[in-house]
């Protein structure tokens, strides 16, 4: 423990799966708290939701809900890297298009989520995931 805290020893290999699981669940659940209010207020939001891509407020809201809702559930461990891509795109649009002219305080949350999603993309699902069972042959050497 002393080596881990003070010298920077890496985590034991078996711990990686647990860290990846915690990260995916933590970020996925947090993002769901952004999806639920949008779902509850869909009729009102579909008329006023930002349309940064010029595809209409309703379609923009629907795509955001698919990313924030469905993809947040999937990053828990099913098709993780594929599911995180819409979330990365969503946070890039939020941070660098929707909040482009605003101060960092308004885009900070989107940038923070973007960082977590890029980390999940890089780390992948880990051993404690549905992906491991779906793609067993890829995990045989782990």
PDB file of C-alpha atoms in Angstrom:
ATOM      1  CA  UNK A   1       0.000   0.000   0.000  1.00  0.00           C
ATOM      2  CA  UNK A   2       2.889   2.352   0.827  1.00  0.00           C
ATOM      3  CA  UNK A   3       4.387   1.802  -2.625  1.00  0.00           C
ATOM      4  CA  UNK A   4       1.035   2.517  -4.264  1.00  0.00           C
ATOM      5  CA  UNK A   5       0.450   5.763  -2.325  1.00  0.00           C
ATOM      6  CA  UNK A   6       3.950   7.229  -2.280  1.00  0.00           C
ATOM      7  CA  UNK A   7       6.056   5.657  -4.996  1.00  0.00           C
ATOM      8  CA  UNK A   8       3.481   5.376  -7.761  1.00  0.00           C
ATOM      9  CA  UNK A   9       3.355   1.617  -8.101  1.00  0.00           C
ATOM     10  CA  UNK A  10       0.739   0.541 -10.668  1.00  0.00           C
ATOM     11  CA  UNK A  11      -2.494  -1.118  -9.696  1.00  0.00           C
ATOM     12  CA  UNK A  12      -2.415  -4.892  -9.603  1.00  0.00           C
ATOM     13  CA  UNK A  13      -3.543  -6.303 -12.983  1.00  0.00           C
ATOM     14  CA  UNK A  14      -6.706  -7.789 -11.474  1.00  0.00           C
ATOM     15  CA  UNK A  15      -7.763  -4.353 -10.192  1.00  0.00           C
ATOM     16  CA  UNK A  16      -7.949  -2.861 -13.693  1.00  0.00           C
ATOM     17  CA  UNK A  17     -11.282  -4.554 -14.442  1.00  0.00           C
ATOM     18  CA  UNK A  18     -12.809  -3.171 -11.258  1.00  0.00           C
ATOM     19  CA  UNK A  19     -11.513   0.345 -11.950  1.00  0.00           C
ATOM     20  CA  UNK A  20     -12.874   0.241 -15.503  1.00  0.00           C
ATOM     21  CA  UNK A  21     -16.242  -1.029 -14.231  1.00  0.00           C
ATOM     22  CA  UNK A  22     -16.441   1.692 -11.588  1.00  0.00           C
ATOM     23  CA  UNK A  23     -15.574   4.407 -14.116  1.00  0.00           C
ATOM     24  CA  UNK A  24     -18.144   3.196 -16.647  1.00  0.00           C
ATOM     25  CA  UNK A  25     -20.926   2.861 -14.049  1.00  0.00           C
ATOM     26  CA  UNK A  26     -20.089   6.148 -12.345  1.00  0.00           C
ATOM     27  CA  UNK A  27     -20.053   8.235 -15.523  1.00  0.00           C
ATOM     28  CA  UNK A  28     -22.994   6.382 -17.067  1.00  0.00           C
ATOM     29  CA  UNK A  29     -25.222   6.936 -14.036  1.00  0.00           C
ATOM     30  CA  UNK A  30     -24.218  10.588 -13.800  1.00  0.00           C
ATOM     31  CA  UNK A  31     -25.107  11.178 -17.449  1.00  0.00           C
ATOM     32  CA  UNK A  32     -28.490   9.520 -16.972  1.00  0.00           C
ATOM     33  CA  UNK A  33     -29.322  12.318 -14.527  1.00  0.00           C
ATOM     34  CA  UNK A  34     -29.089  14.665 -17.518  1.00  0.00           C
ATOM     35  CA  UNK A  35     -31.243  12.445 -19.748  1.00  0.00           C
ATOM     36  CA  UNK A  36     -34.182  11.965 -17.366  1.00  0.00           C
ATOM     37  CA  UNK A  37     -35.228  15.646 -17.170  1.00  0.00           C
ATOM     38  CA  UNK A  38     -35.030  15.893 -20.961  1.00  0.00           C
ATOM     39  CA  UNK A  39     -37.288  12.864 -21.298  1.00  0.00           C
ATOM     40  CA  UNK A  40     -39.740  14.269 -18.762  1.00  0.00           C
ATOM     41  CA  UNK A  41     -39.890  17.629 -20.565  1.00  0.00           C
ATOM     42  CA  UNK A  42     -39.673  16.282 -24.115  1.00  0.00           C
ATOM     43  CA  UNK A  43     -42.761  18.083 -25.517  1.00  0.00           C
ATOM     44  CA  UNK A  44     -41.533  21.502 -24.380  1.00  0.00           C
ATOM     45  CA  UNK A  45     -37.854  20.907 -25.092  1.00  0.00           C
ATOM     46  CA  UNK A  46     -38.499  19.573 -28.592  1.00  0.00           C
ATOM     47  CA  UNK A  47     -39.549  23.108 -29.592  1.00  0.00           C
ATOM     48  CA  UNK A  48     -36.763  25.009 -27.837  1.00  0.00           C
ATOM     49  CA  UNK A  49     -33.782  22.638 -27.738  1.00  0.00           C
ATOM     50  CA  UNK A  50     -30.583  24.056 -29.301  1.00  0.00           C
ATOM     51  CA  UNK A  51     -30.053  23.089 -32.938  1.00  0.00           C
ATOM     52  CA  UNK A  52     -26.304  23.494 -33.487  1.00  0.00           C
ATOM     53  CA  UNK A  53     -26.159  21.199 -36.530  1.00  0.00           C
ATOM     54  CA  UNK A  54     -29.157  22.689 -38.358  1.00  0.00           C
ATOM     55  CA  UNK A  55     -31.191  19.468 -38.248  1.00  0.00           C
ATOM     56  CA  UNK A  56     -34.068  20.830 -36.173  1.00  0.00           C
ATOM     57  CA  UNK A  57     -34.675  21.078 -32.443  1.00  0.00           C
ATOM     58  CA  UNK A  58     -36.681  17.878 -32.242  1.00  0.00           C
ATOM     59  CA  UNK A  59     -34.065  15.722 -34.007  1.00  0.00           C
ATOM     60  CA  UNK A  60     -31.246  17.358 -32.034  1.00  0.00           C
ATOM     61  CA  UNK A  61     -33.059  16.527 -28.802  1.00  0.00           C
ATOM     62  CA  UNK A  62     -33.746  12.967 -29.940  1.00  0.00           C
ATOM     63  CA  UNK A  63     -30.094  12.358 -30.838  1.00  0.00           C
ATOM     64  CA  UNK A  64     -29.003  13.872 -27.523  1.00  0.00           C
ATOM     65  CA  UNK A  65     -31.421  11.609 -25.664  1.00  0.00           C
ATOM     66  CA  UNK A  66     -30.131   8.545 -27.515  1.00  0.00           C
ATOM     67  CA  UNK A  67     -26.575   9.456 -26.546  1.00  0.00           C
ATOM     68  CA  UNK A  68     -27.290  10.495 -22.963  1.00  0.00           C
ATOM     69  CA  UNK A  69     -29.829   7.742 -22.299  1.00  0.00           C
ATOM     70  CA  UNK A  70     -29.161   4.635 -24.353  1.00  0.00           C
ATOM     71  CA  UNK A  71     -25.409   5.049 -24.763  1.00  0.00           C
ATOM     72  CA  UNK A  72     -24.996   5.821 -21.056  1.00  0.00           C
ATOM     73  CA  UNK A  73     -26.587   2.463 -20.314  1.00  0.00           C
ATOM     74  CA  UNK A  74     -24.448   0.669 -22.885  1.00  0.00           C
ATOM     75  CA  UNK A  75     -21.134   2.030 -21.611  1.00  0.00           C
ATOM     76  CA  UNK A  76     -21.801   0.016 -18.474  1.00  0.00           C
ATOM     77  CA  UNK A  77     -20.202  -2.775 -20.464  1.00  0.00           C
ATOM     78  CA  UNK A  78     -22.100  -3.651 -23.645  1.00  0.00           C
ATOM     79  CA  UNK A  79     -20.484  -2.461 -26.888  1.00  0.00           C
ATOM     80  CA  UNK A  80     -18.614   0.024 -24.748  1.00  0.00           C
ATOM     81  CA  UNK A  81     -16.282   1.624 -27.262  1.00  0.00           C
ATOM     82  CA  UNK A  82     -19.003   1.874 -29.879  1.00  0.00           C
ATOM     83  CA  UNK A  83     -21.458   3.339 -27.349  1.00  0.00           C
ATOM     84  CA  UNK A  84     -19.009   5.954 -26.117  1.00  0.00           C
ATOM     85  CA  UNK A  85     -18.542   7.503 -29.587  1.00  0.00           C
ATOM     86  CA  UNK A  86     -21.950   9.283 -29.674  1.00  0.00           C
ATOM     87  CA  UNK A  87     -21.266  10.533 -26.157  1.00  0.00           C
ATOM     88  CA  UNK A  88     -17.895  11.960 -27.245  1.00  0.00           C
ATOM     89  CA  UNK A  89     -19.585  13.641 -30.220  1.00  0.00           C
ATOM     90  CA  UNK A  90     -22.401  14.961 -28.005  1.00  0.00           C
ATOM     91  CA  UNK A  91     -19.966  16.495 -25.516  1.00  0.00           C
ATOM     92  CA  UNK A  92     -17.848  18.030 -28.311  1.00  0.00           C
ATOM     93  CA  UNK A  93     -20.964  19.690 -29.732  1.00  0.00           C
ATOM     94  CA  UNK A  94     -22.062  20.863 -26.283  1.00  0.00           C
ATOM     95  CA  UNK A  95     -18.672  22.249 -25.288  1.00  0.00           C
ATOM     96  CA  UNK A  96     -17.355  23.649 -28.547  1.00  0.00           C
ATOM     97  CA  UNK A  97     -20.498  24.569 -30.510  1.00  0.00           C
ATOM     98  CA  UNK A  98     -23.445  25.194 -28.160  1.00  0.00           C
ATOM     99  CA  UNK A  99     -21.322  26.919 -25.496  1.00  0.00           C
ATOM    100  CA  UNK A 100     -18.676  28.258 -27.911  1.00  0.00           C
ATOM    101  CA  UNK A 101     -19.128  31.944 -27.131  1.00  0.00           C
ATOM    102  CA  UNK A 102     -19.535  31.444 -23.395  1.00  0.00           C
ATOM    103  CA  UNK A 103     -16.983  31.338 -20.629  1.00  0.00           C
ATOM    104  CA  UNK A 104     -15.311  28.151 -19.445  1.00  0.00           C
ATOM    105  CA  UNK A 105     -17.720  27.835 -16.510  1.00  0.00           C
ATOM    106  CA  UNK A 106     -20.593  27.129 -18.934  1.00  0.00           C
ATOM    107  CA  UNK A 107     -18.678  24.492 -20.891  1.00  0.00           C
ATOM    108  CA  UNK A 108     -16.759  22.971 -17.983  1.00  0.00           C
ATOM    109  CA  UNK A 109     -19.195  20.105 -17.337  1.00  0.00           C
ATOM    110  CA  UNK A 110     -19.252  19.083 -21.010  1.00  0.00           C
ATOM    111  CA  UNK A 111     -15.439  19.181 -21.129  1.00  0.00           C
ATOM    112  CA  UNK A 112     -15.248  17.092 -17.947  1.00  0.00           C
ATOM    113  CA  UNK A 113     -17.605  14.462 -19.378  1.00  0.00           C
ATOM    114  CA  UNK A 114     -15.636  14.553 -22.638  1.00  0.00           C
ATOM    115  CA  UNK A 115     -12.462  13.734 -20.713  1.00  0.00           C
ATOM    116  CA  UNK A 116     -14.132  10.804 -18.960  1.00  0.00           C
ATOM    117  CA  UNK A 117     -15.534   9.498 -22.240  1.00  0.00           C
ATOM    118  CA  UNK A 118     -12.154   9.713 -23.944  1.00  0.00           C
ATOM    119  CA  UNK A 119     -10.664   7.796 -21.009  1.00  0.00           C
ATOM    120  CA  UNK A 120     -13.351   5.109 -21.356  1.00  0.00           C
ATOM    121  CA  UNK A 121     -12.661   4.953 -25.092  1.00  0.00           C
ATOM    122  CA  UNK A 122      -8.949   4.463 -24.425  1.00  0.00           C
ATOM    123  CA  UNK A 123      -9.353   1.953 -21.563  1.00  0.00           C
ATOM    124  CA  UNK A 124     -12.110  -0.064 -23.171  1.00  0.00           C
ATOM    125  CA  UNK A 125     -14.604  -2.203 -21.290  1.00  0.00           C
ATOM    126  CA  UNK A 126     -12.222  -4.307 -19.230  1.00  0.00           C
ATOM    127  CA  UNK A 127     -12.707  -7.852 -17.978  1.00  0.00           C
ATOM    128  CA  UNK A 128     -15.906  -7.130 -16.017  1.00  0.00           C
ATOM    129  CA  UNK A 129     -18.165  -6.354 -18.947  1.00  0.00           C
ATOM    130  CA  UNK A 130     -20.744  -7.827 -21.256  1.00  0.00           C
ATOM    131  CA  UNK A 131     -18.271  -7.155 -24.069  1.00  0.00           C
ATOM    132  CA  UNK A 132     -15.955  -9.794 -22.638  1.00  0.00           C
ATOM    133  CA  UNK A 133     -18.655 -12.419 -23.031  1.00  0.00           C
ATOM    134  CA  UNK A 134     -19.751 -11.181 -26.445  1.00  0.00           C
ATOM    135  CA  UNK A 135     -16.206 -11.191 -27.826  1.00  0.00           C
ATOM    136  CA  UNK A 136     -14.507 -13.967 -25.847  1.00  0.00           C
ATOM    137  CA  UNK A 137     -11.882 -14.756 -28.441  1.00  0.00           C
ATOM    138  CA  UNK A 138     -10.532 -11.202 -28.171  1.00  0.00           C
ATOM    139  CA  UNK A 139     -10.040 -11.619 -24.418  1.00  0.00           C
ATOM    140  CA  UNK A 140      -8.399 -15.071 -24.460  1.00  0.00           C
ATOM    141  CA  UNK A 141      -4.880 -13.690 -24.053  1.00  0.00           C
ATOM    142  CA  UNK A 142      -5.799 -11.325 -21.179  1.00  0.00           C
TER     143      UNK A 142
END
